PDB file of C-alpha atoms in Angstrom:
ATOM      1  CA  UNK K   1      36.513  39.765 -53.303  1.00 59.00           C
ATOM      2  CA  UNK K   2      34.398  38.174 -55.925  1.00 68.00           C
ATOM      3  CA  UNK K   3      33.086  35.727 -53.591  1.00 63.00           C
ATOM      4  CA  UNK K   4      31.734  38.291 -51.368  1.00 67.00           C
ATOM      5  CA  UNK K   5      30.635  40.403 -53.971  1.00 69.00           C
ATOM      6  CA  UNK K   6      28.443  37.645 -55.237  1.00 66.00           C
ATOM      7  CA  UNK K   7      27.014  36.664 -51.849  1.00 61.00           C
ATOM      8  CA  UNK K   8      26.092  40.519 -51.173  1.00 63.00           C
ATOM      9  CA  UNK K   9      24.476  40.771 -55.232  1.00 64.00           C
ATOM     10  CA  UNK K  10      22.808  37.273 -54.487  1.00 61.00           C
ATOM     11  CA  UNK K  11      21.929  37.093 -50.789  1.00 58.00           C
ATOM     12  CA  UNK K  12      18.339  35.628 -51.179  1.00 57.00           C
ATOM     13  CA  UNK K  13      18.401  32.249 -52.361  1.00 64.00           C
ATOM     14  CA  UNK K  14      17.538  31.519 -55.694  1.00 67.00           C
ATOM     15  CA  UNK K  15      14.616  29.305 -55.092  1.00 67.00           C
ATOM     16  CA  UNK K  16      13.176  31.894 -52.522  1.00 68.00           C
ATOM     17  CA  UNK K  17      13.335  34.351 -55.382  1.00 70.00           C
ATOM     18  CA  UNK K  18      11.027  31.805 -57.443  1.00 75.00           C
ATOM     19  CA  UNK K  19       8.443  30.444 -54.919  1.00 72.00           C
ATOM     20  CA  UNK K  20       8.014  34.749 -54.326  1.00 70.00           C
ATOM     21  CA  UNK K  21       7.683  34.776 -58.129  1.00 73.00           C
ATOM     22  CA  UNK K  22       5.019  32.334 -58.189  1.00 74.00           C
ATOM     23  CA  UNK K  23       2.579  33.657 -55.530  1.00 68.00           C
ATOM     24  CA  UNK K  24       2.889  36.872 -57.088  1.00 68.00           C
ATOM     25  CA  UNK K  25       1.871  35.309 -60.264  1.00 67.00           C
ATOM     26  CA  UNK K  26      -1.486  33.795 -58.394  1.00 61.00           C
ATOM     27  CA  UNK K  27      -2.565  37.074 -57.400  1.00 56.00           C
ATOM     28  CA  UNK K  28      -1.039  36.219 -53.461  1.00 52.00           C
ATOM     29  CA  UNK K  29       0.752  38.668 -51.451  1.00 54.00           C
ATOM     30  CA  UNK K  30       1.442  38.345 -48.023  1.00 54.00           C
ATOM     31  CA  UNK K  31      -0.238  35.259 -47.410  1.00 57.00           C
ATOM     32  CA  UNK K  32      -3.304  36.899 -48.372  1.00 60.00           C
ATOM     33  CA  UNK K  33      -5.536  35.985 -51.716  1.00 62.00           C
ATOM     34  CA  UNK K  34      -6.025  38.370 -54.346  1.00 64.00           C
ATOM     35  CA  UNK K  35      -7.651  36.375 -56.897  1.00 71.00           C
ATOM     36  CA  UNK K  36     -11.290  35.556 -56.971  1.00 73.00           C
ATOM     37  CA  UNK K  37     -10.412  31.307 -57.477  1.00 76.00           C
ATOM     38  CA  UNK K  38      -8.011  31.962 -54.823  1.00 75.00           C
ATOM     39  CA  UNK K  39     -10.858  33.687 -52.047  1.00 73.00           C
ATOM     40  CA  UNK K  40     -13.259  30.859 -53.215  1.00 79.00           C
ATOM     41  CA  UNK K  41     -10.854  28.426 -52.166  1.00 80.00           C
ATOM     42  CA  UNK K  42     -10.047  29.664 -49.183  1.00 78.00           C
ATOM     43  CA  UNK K  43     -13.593  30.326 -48.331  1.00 81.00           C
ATOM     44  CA  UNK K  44     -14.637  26.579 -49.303  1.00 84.00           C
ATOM     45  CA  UNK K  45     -11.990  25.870 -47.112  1.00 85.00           C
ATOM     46  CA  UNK K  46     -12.981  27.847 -44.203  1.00 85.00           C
ATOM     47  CA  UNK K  47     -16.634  26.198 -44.466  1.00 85.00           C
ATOM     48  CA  UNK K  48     -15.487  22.959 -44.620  1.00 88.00           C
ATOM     49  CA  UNK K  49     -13.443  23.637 -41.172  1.00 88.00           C
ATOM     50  CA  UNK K  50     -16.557  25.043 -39.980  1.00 87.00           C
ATOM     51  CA  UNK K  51     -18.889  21.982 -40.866  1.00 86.00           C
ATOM     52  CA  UNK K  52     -16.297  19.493 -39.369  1.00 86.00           C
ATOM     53  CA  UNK K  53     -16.299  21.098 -36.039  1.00 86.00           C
ATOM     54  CA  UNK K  54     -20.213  21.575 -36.136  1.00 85.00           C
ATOM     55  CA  UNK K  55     -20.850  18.172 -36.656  1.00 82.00           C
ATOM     56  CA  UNK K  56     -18.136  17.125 -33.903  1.00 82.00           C
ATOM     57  CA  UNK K  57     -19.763  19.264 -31.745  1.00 81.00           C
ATOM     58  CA  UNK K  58     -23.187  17.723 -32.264  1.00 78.00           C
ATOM     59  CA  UNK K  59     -21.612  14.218 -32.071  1.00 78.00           C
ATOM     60  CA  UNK K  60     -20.427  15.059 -28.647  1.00 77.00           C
ATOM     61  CA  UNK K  61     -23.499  15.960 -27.934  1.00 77.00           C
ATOM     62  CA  UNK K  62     -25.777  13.392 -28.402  1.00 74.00           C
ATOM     63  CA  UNK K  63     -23.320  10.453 -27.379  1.00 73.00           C
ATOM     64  CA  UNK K  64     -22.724  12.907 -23.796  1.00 75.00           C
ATOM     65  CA  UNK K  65     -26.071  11.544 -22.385  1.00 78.00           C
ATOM     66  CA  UNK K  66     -25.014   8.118 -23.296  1.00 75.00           C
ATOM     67  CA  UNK K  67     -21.774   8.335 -21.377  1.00 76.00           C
ATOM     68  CA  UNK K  68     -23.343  10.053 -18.384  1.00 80.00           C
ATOM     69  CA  UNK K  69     -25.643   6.714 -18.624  1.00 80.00           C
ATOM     70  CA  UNK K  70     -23.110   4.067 -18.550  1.00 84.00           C
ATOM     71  CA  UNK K  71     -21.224   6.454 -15.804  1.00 85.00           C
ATOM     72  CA  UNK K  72     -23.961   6.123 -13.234  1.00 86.00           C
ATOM     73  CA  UNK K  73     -24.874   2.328 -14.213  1.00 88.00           C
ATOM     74  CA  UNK K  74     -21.318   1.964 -13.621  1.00 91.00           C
ATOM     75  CA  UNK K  75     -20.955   3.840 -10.167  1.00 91.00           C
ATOM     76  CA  UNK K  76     -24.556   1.945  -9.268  1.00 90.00           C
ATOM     77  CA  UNK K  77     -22.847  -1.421  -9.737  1.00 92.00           C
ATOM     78  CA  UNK K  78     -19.755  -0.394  -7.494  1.00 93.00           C
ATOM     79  CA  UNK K  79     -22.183   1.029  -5.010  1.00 92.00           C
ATOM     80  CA  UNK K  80     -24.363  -2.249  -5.023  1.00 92.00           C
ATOM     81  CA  UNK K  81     -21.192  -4.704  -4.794  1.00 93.00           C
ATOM     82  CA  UNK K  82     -19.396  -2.800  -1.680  1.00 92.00           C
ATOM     83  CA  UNK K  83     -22.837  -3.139  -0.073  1.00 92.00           C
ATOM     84  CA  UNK K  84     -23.023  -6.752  -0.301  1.00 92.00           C
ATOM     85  CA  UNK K  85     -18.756  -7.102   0.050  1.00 92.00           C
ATOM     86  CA  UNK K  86     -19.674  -5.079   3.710  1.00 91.00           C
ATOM     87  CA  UNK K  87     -22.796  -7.376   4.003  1.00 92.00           C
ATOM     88  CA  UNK K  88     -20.341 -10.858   3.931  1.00 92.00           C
ATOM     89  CA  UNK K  89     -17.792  -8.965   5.748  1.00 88.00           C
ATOM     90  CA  UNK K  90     -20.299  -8.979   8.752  1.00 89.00           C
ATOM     91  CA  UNK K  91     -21.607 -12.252   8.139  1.00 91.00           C
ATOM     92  CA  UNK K  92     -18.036 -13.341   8.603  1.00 86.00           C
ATOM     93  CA  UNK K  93     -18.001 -11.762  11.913  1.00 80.00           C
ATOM     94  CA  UNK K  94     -20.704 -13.135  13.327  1.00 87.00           C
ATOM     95  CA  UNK K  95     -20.077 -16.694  12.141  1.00 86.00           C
ATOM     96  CA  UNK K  96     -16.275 -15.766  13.547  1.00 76.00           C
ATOM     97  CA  UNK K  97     -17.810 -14.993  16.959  1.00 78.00           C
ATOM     98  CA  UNK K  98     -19.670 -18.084  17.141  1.00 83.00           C
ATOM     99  CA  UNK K  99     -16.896 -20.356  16.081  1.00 78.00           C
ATOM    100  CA  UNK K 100     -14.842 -18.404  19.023  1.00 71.00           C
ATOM    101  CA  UNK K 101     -17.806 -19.288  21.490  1.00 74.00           C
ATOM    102  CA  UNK K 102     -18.220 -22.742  20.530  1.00 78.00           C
ATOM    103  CA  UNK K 103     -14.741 -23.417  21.032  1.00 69.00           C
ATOM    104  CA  UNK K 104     -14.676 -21.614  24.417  1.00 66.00           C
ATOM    105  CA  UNK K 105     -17.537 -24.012  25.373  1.00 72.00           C
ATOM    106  CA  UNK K 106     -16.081 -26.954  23.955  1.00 71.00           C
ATOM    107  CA  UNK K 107     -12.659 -26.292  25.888  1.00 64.00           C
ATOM    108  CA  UNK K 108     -15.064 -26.037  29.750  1.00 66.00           C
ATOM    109  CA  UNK K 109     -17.018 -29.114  28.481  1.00 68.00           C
ATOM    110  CA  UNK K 110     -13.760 -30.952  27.956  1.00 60.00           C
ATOM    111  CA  UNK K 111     -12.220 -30.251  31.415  1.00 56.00           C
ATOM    112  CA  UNK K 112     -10.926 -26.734  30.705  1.00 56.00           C
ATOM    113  CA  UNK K 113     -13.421 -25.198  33.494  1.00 56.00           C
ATOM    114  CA  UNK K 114     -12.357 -21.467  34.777  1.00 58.00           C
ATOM    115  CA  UNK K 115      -8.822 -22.150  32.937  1.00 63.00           C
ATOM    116  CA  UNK K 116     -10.316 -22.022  29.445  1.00 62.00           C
ATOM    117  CA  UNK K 117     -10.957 -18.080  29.304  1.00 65.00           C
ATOM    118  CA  UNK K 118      -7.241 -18.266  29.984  1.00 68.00           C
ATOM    119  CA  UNK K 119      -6.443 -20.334  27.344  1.00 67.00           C
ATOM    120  CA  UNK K 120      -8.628 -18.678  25.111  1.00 67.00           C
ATOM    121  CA  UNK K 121      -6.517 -15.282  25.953  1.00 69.00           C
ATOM    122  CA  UNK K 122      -3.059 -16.807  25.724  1.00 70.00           C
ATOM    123  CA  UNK K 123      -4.170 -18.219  22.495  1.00 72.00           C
ATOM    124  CA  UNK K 124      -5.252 -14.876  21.050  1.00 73.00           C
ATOM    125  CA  UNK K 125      -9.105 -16.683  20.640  1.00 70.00           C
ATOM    126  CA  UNK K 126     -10.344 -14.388  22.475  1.00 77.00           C
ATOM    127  CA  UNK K 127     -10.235 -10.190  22.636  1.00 82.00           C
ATOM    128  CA  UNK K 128      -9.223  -8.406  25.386  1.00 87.00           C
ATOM    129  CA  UNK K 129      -7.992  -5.313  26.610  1.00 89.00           C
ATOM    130  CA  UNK K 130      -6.037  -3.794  29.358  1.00 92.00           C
ATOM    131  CA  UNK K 131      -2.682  -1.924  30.153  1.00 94.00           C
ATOM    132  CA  UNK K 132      -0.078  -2.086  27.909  1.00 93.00           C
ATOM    133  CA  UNK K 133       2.270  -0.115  25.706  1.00 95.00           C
ATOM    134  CA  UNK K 134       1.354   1.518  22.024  1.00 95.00           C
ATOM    135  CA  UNK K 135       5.002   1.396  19.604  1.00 95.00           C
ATOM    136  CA  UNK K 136       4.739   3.010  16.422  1.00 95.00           C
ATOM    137  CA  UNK K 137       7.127   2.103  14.069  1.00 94.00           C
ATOM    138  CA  UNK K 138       7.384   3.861  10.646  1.00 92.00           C
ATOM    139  CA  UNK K 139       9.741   3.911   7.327  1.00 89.00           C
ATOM    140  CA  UNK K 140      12.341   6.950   7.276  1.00 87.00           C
ATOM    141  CA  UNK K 141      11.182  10.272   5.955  1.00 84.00           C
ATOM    142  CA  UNK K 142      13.606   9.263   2.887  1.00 75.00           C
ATOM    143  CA  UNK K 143      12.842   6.192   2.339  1.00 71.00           C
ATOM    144  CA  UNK K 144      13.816   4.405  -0.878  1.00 51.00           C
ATOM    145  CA  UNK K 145      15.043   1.624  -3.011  1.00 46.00           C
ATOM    146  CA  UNK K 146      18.562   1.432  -3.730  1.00 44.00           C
ATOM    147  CA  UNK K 147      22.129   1.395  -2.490  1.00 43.00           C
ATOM    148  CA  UNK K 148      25.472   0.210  -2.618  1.00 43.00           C
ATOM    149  CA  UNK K 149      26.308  -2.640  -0.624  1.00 39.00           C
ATOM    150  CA  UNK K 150      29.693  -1.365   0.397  1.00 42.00           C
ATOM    151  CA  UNK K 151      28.696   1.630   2.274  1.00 42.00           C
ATOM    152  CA  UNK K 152      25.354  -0.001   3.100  1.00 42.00           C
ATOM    153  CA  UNK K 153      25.296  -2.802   5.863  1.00 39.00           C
ATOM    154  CA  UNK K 154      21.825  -2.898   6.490  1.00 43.00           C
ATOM    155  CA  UNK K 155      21.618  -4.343   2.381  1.00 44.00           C
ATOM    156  CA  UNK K 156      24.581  -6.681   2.534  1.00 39.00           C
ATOM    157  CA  UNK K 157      22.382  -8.568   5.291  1.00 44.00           C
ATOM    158  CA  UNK K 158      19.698  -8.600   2.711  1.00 42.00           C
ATOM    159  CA  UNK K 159      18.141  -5.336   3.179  1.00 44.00           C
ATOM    160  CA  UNK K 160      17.196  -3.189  -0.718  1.00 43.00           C
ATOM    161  CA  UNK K 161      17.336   0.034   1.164  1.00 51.00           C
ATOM    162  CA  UNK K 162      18.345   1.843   4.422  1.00 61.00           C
ATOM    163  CA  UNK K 163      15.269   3.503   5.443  1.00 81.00           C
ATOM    164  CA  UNK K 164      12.792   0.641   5.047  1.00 86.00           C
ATOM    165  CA  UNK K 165      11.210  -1.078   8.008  1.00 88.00           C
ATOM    166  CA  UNK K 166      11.594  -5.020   7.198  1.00 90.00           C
ATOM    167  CA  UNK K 167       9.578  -7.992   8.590  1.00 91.00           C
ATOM    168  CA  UNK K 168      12.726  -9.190  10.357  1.00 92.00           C
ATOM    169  CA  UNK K 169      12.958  -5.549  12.278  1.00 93.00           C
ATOM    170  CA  UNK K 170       9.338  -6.461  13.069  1.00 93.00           C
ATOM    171  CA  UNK K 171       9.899 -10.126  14.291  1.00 94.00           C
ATOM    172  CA  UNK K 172      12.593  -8.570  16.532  1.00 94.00           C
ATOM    173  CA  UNK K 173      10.256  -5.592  17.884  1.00 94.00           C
ATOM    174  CA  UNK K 174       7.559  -8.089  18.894  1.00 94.00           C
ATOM    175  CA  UNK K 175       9.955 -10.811  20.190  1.00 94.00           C
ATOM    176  CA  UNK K 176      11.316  -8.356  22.117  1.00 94.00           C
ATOM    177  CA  UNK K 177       8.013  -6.814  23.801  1.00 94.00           C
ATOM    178  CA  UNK K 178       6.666 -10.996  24.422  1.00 93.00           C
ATOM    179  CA  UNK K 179      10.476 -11.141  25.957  1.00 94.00           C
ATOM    180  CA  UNK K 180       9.398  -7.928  27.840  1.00 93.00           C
ATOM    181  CA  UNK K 181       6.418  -9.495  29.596  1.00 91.00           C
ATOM    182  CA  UNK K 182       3.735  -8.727  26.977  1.00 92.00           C
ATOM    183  CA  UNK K 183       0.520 -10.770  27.699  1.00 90.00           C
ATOM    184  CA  UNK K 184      -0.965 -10.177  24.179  1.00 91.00           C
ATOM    185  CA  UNK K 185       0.517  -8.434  20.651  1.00 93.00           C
ATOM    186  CA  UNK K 186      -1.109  -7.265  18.042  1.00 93.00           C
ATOM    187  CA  UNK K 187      -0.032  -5.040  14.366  1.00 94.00           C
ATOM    188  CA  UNK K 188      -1.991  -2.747  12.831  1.00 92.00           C
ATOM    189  CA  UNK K 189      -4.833  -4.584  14.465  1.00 89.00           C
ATOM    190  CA  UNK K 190      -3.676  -7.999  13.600  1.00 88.00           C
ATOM    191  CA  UNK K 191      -3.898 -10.151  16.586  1.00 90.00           C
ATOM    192  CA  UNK K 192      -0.712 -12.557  17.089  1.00 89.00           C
ATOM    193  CA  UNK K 193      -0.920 -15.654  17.787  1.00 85.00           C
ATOM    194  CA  UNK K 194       2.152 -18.595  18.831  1.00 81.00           C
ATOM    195  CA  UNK K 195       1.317 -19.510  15.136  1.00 82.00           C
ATOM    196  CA  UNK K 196       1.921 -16.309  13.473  1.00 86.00           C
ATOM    197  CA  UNK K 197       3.829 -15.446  10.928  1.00 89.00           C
ATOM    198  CA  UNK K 198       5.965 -12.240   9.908  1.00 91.00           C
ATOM    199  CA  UNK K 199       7.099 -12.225   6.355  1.00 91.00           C
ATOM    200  CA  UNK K 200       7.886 -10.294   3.454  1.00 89.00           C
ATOM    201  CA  UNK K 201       6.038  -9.631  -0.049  1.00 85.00           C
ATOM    202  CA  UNK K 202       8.501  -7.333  -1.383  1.00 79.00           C
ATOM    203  CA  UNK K 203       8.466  -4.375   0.162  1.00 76.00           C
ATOM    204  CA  UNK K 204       5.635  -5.670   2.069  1.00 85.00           C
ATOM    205  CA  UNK K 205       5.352  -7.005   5.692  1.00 90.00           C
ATOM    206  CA  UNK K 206       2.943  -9.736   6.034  1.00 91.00           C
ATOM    207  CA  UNK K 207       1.496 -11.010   9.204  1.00 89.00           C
ATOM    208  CA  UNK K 208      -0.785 -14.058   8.951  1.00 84.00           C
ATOM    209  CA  UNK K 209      -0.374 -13.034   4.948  1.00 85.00           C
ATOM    210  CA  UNK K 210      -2.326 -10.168   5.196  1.00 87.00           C
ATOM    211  CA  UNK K 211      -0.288  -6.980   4.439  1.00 88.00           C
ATOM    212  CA  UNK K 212       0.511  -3.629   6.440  1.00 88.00           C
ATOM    213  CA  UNK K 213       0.675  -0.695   5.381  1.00 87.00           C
ATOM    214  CA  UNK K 214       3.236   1.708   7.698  1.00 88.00           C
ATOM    215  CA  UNK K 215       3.246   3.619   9.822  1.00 91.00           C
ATOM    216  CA  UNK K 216       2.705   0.121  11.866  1.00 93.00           C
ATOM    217  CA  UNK K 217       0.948   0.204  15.071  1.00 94.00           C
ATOM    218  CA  UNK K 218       2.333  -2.527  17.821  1.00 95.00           C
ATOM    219  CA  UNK K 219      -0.572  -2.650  20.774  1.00 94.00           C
ATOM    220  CA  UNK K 220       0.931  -5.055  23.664  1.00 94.00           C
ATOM    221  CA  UNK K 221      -0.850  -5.769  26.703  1.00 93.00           C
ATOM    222  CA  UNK K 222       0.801  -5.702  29.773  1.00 91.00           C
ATOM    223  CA  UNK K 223       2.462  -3.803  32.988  1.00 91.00           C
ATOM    224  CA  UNK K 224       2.746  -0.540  30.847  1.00 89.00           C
ATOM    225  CA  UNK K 225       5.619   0.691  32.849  1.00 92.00           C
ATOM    226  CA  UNK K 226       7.883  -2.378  33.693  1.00 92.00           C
ATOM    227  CA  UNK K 227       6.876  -3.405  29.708  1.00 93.00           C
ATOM    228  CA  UNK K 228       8.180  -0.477  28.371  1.00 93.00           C
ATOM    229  CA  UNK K 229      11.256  -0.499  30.634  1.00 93.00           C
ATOM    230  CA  UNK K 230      11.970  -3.927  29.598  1.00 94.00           C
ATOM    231  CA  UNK K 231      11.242  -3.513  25.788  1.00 94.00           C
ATOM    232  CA  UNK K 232      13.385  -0.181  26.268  1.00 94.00           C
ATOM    233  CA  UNK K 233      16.533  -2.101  27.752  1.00 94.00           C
ATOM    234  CA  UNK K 234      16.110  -5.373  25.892  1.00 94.00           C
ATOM    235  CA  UNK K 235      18.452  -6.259  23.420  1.00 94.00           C
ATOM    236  CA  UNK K 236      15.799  -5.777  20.510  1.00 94.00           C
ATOM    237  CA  UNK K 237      15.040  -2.590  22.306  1.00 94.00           C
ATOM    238  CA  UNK K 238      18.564  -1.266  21.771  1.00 94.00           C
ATOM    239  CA  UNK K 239      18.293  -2.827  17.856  1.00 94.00           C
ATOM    240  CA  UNK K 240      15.185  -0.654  17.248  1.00 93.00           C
ATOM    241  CA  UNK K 241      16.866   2.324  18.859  1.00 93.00           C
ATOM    242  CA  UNK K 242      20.325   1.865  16.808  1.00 92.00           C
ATOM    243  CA  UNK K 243      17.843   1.744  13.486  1.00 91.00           C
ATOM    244  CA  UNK K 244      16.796   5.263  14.365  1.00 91.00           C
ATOM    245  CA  UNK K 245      20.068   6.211  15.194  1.00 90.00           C
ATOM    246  CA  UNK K 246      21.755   4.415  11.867  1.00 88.00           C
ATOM    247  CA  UNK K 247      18.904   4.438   9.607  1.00 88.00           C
ATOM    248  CA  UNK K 248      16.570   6.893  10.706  1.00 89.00           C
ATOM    249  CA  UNK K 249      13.607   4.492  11.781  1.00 91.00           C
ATOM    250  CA  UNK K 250      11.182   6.466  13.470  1.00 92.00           C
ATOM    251  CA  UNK K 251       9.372   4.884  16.724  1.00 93.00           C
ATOM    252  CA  UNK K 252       7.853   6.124  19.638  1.00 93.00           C
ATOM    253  CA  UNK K 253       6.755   4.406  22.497  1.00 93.00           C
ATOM    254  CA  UNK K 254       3.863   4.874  25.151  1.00 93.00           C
ATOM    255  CA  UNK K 255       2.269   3.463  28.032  1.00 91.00           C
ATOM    256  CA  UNK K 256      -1.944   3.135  27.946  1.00 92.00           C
ATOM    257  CA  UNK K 257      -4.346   3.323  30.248  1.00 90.00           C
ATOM    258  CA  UNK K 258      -6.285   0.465  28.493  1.00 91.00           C
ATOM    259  CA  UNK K 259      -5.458  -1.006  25.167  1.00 91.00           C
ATOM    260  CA  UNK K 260      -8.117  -3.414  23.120  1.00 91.00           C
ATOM    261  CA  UNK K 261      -6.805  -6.168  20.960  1.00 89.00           C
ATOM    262  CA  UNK K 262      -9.373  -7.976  18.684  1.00 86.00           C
ATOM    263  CA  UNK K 263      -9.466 -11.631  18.651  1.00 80.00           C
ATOM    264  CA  UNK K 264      -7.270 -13.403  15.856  1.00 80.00           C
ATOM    265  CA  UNK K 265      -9.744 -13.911  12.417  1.00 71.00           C
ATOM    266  CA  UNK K 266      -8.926 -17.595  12.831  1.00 64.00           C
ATOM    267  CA  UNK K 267      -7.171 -20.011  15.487  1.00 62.00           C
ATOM    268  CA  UNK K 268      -6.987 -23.580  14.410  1.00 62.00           C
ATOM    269  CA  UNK K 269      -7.840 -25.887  17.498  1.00 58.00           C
ATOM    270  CA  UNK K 270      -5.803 -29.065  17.906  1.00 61.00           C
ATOM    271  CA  UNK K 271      -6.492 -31.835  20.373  1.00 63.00           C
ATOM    272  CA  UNK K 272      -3.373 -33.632  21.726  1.00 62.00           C
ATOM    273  CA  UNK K 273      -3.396 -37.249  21.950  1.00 70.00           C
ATOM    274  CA  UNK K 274      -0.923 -39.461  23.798  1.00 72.00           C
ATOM    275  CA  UNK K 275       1.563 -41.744  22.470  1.00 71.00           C
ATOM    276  CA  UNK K 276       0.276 -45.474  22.589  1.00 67.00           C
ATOM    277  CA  UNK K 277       3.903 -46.920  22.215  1.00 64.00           C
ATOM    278  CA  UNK K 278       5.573 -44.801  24.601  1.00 58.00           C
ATOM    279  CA  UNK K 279       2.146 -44.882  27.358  1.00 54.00           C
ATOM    280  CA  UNK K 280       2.867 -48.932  26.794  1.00 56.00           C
ATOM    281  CA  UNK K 281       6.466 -49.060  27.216  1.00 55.00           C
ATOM    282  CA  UNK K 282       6.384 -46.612  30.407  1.00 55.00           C
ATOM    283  CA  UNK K 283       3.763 -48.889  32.261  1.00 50.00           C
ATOM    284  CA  UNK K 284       5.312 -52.408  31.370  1.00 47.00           C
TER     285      UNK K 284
END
């Protein structure tokens, strides 16, 4: 009982009682001053608040013009360098379309006659267009890294995830339409060539090295119909559609009226030469 007598006699702790003691002392109640060193103080204080913002304020000021300056120089300079980036970009093309006729003439010089305009298609030197078939292929909706490899197959073949498109899905797809009767492939306007390559940079597909970005767009020139048919039936056919099925892969496939494939950035022409020992050995 004396315990809780003395907690009810001294509920407010002792050094609460003191600090109260003091500020009553200094002429301050209820957070307000009452003295006159006390008002000055908090007057001096109050200015001094007052001046700092001020001169913030006027600081911002003058160095705003100075920002707004190095802004634009700044947005000038990115203006200026995408101009001349788009200026060699077009340079490139037209030295790229000369290169492609000068090798289209070299090849009827050499012999190639009417057959080098085929060559040049089968090679992917030159553009064309036609019928064909347009496959889009995308990611799944929900996509993402991760997984367990015992409950997910796709990652103990050396897949990170179960809804990601990978460059061996896309080797298949485009085997499969060539397979199919496809005259000329390209990706996301990459032409393909027989010495293109489909690899990975991550989570990346690479063709030629140069990355795509999905949804990926597979043009194929062809017999639209009997192409997609074949694709459709093929056994890479039936792997894209058991991705959907498994994985949820999206694709759809159509058949075009006329399809235009651009020609590949860069074909590297070699010149065959025959065998001395073995032309020797076959005409002794």
């Amino acid at each position: 009982m004396s315990l809780i007598t003395n907690v009810m006699d001294h509920s407010l702790d002792d050094g609460y009682a003191e600090a109260a003691a003091r500020k009553r002392s200094q002429g301050i109640e209820g957070g307000l001053p009452k003295t006159l060193r006390a008002k000055l103080g908090l007057a001096a204080g109050l200015v001094l608040a007052a001046l700092v913002v001020t001169v913030g304020a006027a600081q911002a000021r003058v160095a705003a013009p100075v920002v707004a300056k190095e802004r634009q120089e700044l947005i000038d300079r990115i203006d200026r360098e995408t101009a001349a980036a788009d200026s060699l970009e077009g340079d490139v093309d037209k030295l790229r379309d000369d290169v492609s006729g000068r090798q289209r003439a070299a090849l009827k010089q050499s012999g190639g006659g009417s057959g080098a305009d085929l060559v040049g298609i089968l090679s992917g030197a030159t553009a064309v267009h036609g019928p064909g078939v347009k496959l889009v292929v995308d990611d799944a909706k929900e996509a993402s890294t991760g997984g367990d490899g015992a409950n997910n197959p796709r990652e103990t073949s050396g897949f990170s995830d179960t809804g990601r498109l990978r460059d061996r899905d896309m080797q298949r797809v485009v085997n499969g339409l060539w397979a199919s009767g496809a005259e000329a492939v390209s990706i996301n306007g990459q032409r393909l060539t027989a010495l293109s390559a489909i690899r990975a940079a991550g989570d990346a597909i690479l063709v030629d090295n140069r990355p795509l970005v999905p949804p990926y767009t597979v043009l194929a020139v062809g017999d639209g119909e009997q192409l997609s048919t074949g694709f459709q039936n093929s056994a890479d056919g039936l792997y894209l559609h058991a991705l959907e099925q498994n994985f949820g892969i999206r694709a759809t496939i159509s058949t075009q009226g006329d399809v235009r494939l651009p020609a590949a950035p860069s074909v590297i022409v070699r010149t065959a030469q025959p065998n001395a020992e073995k032309t020797e050995k076959g005409t002794s």
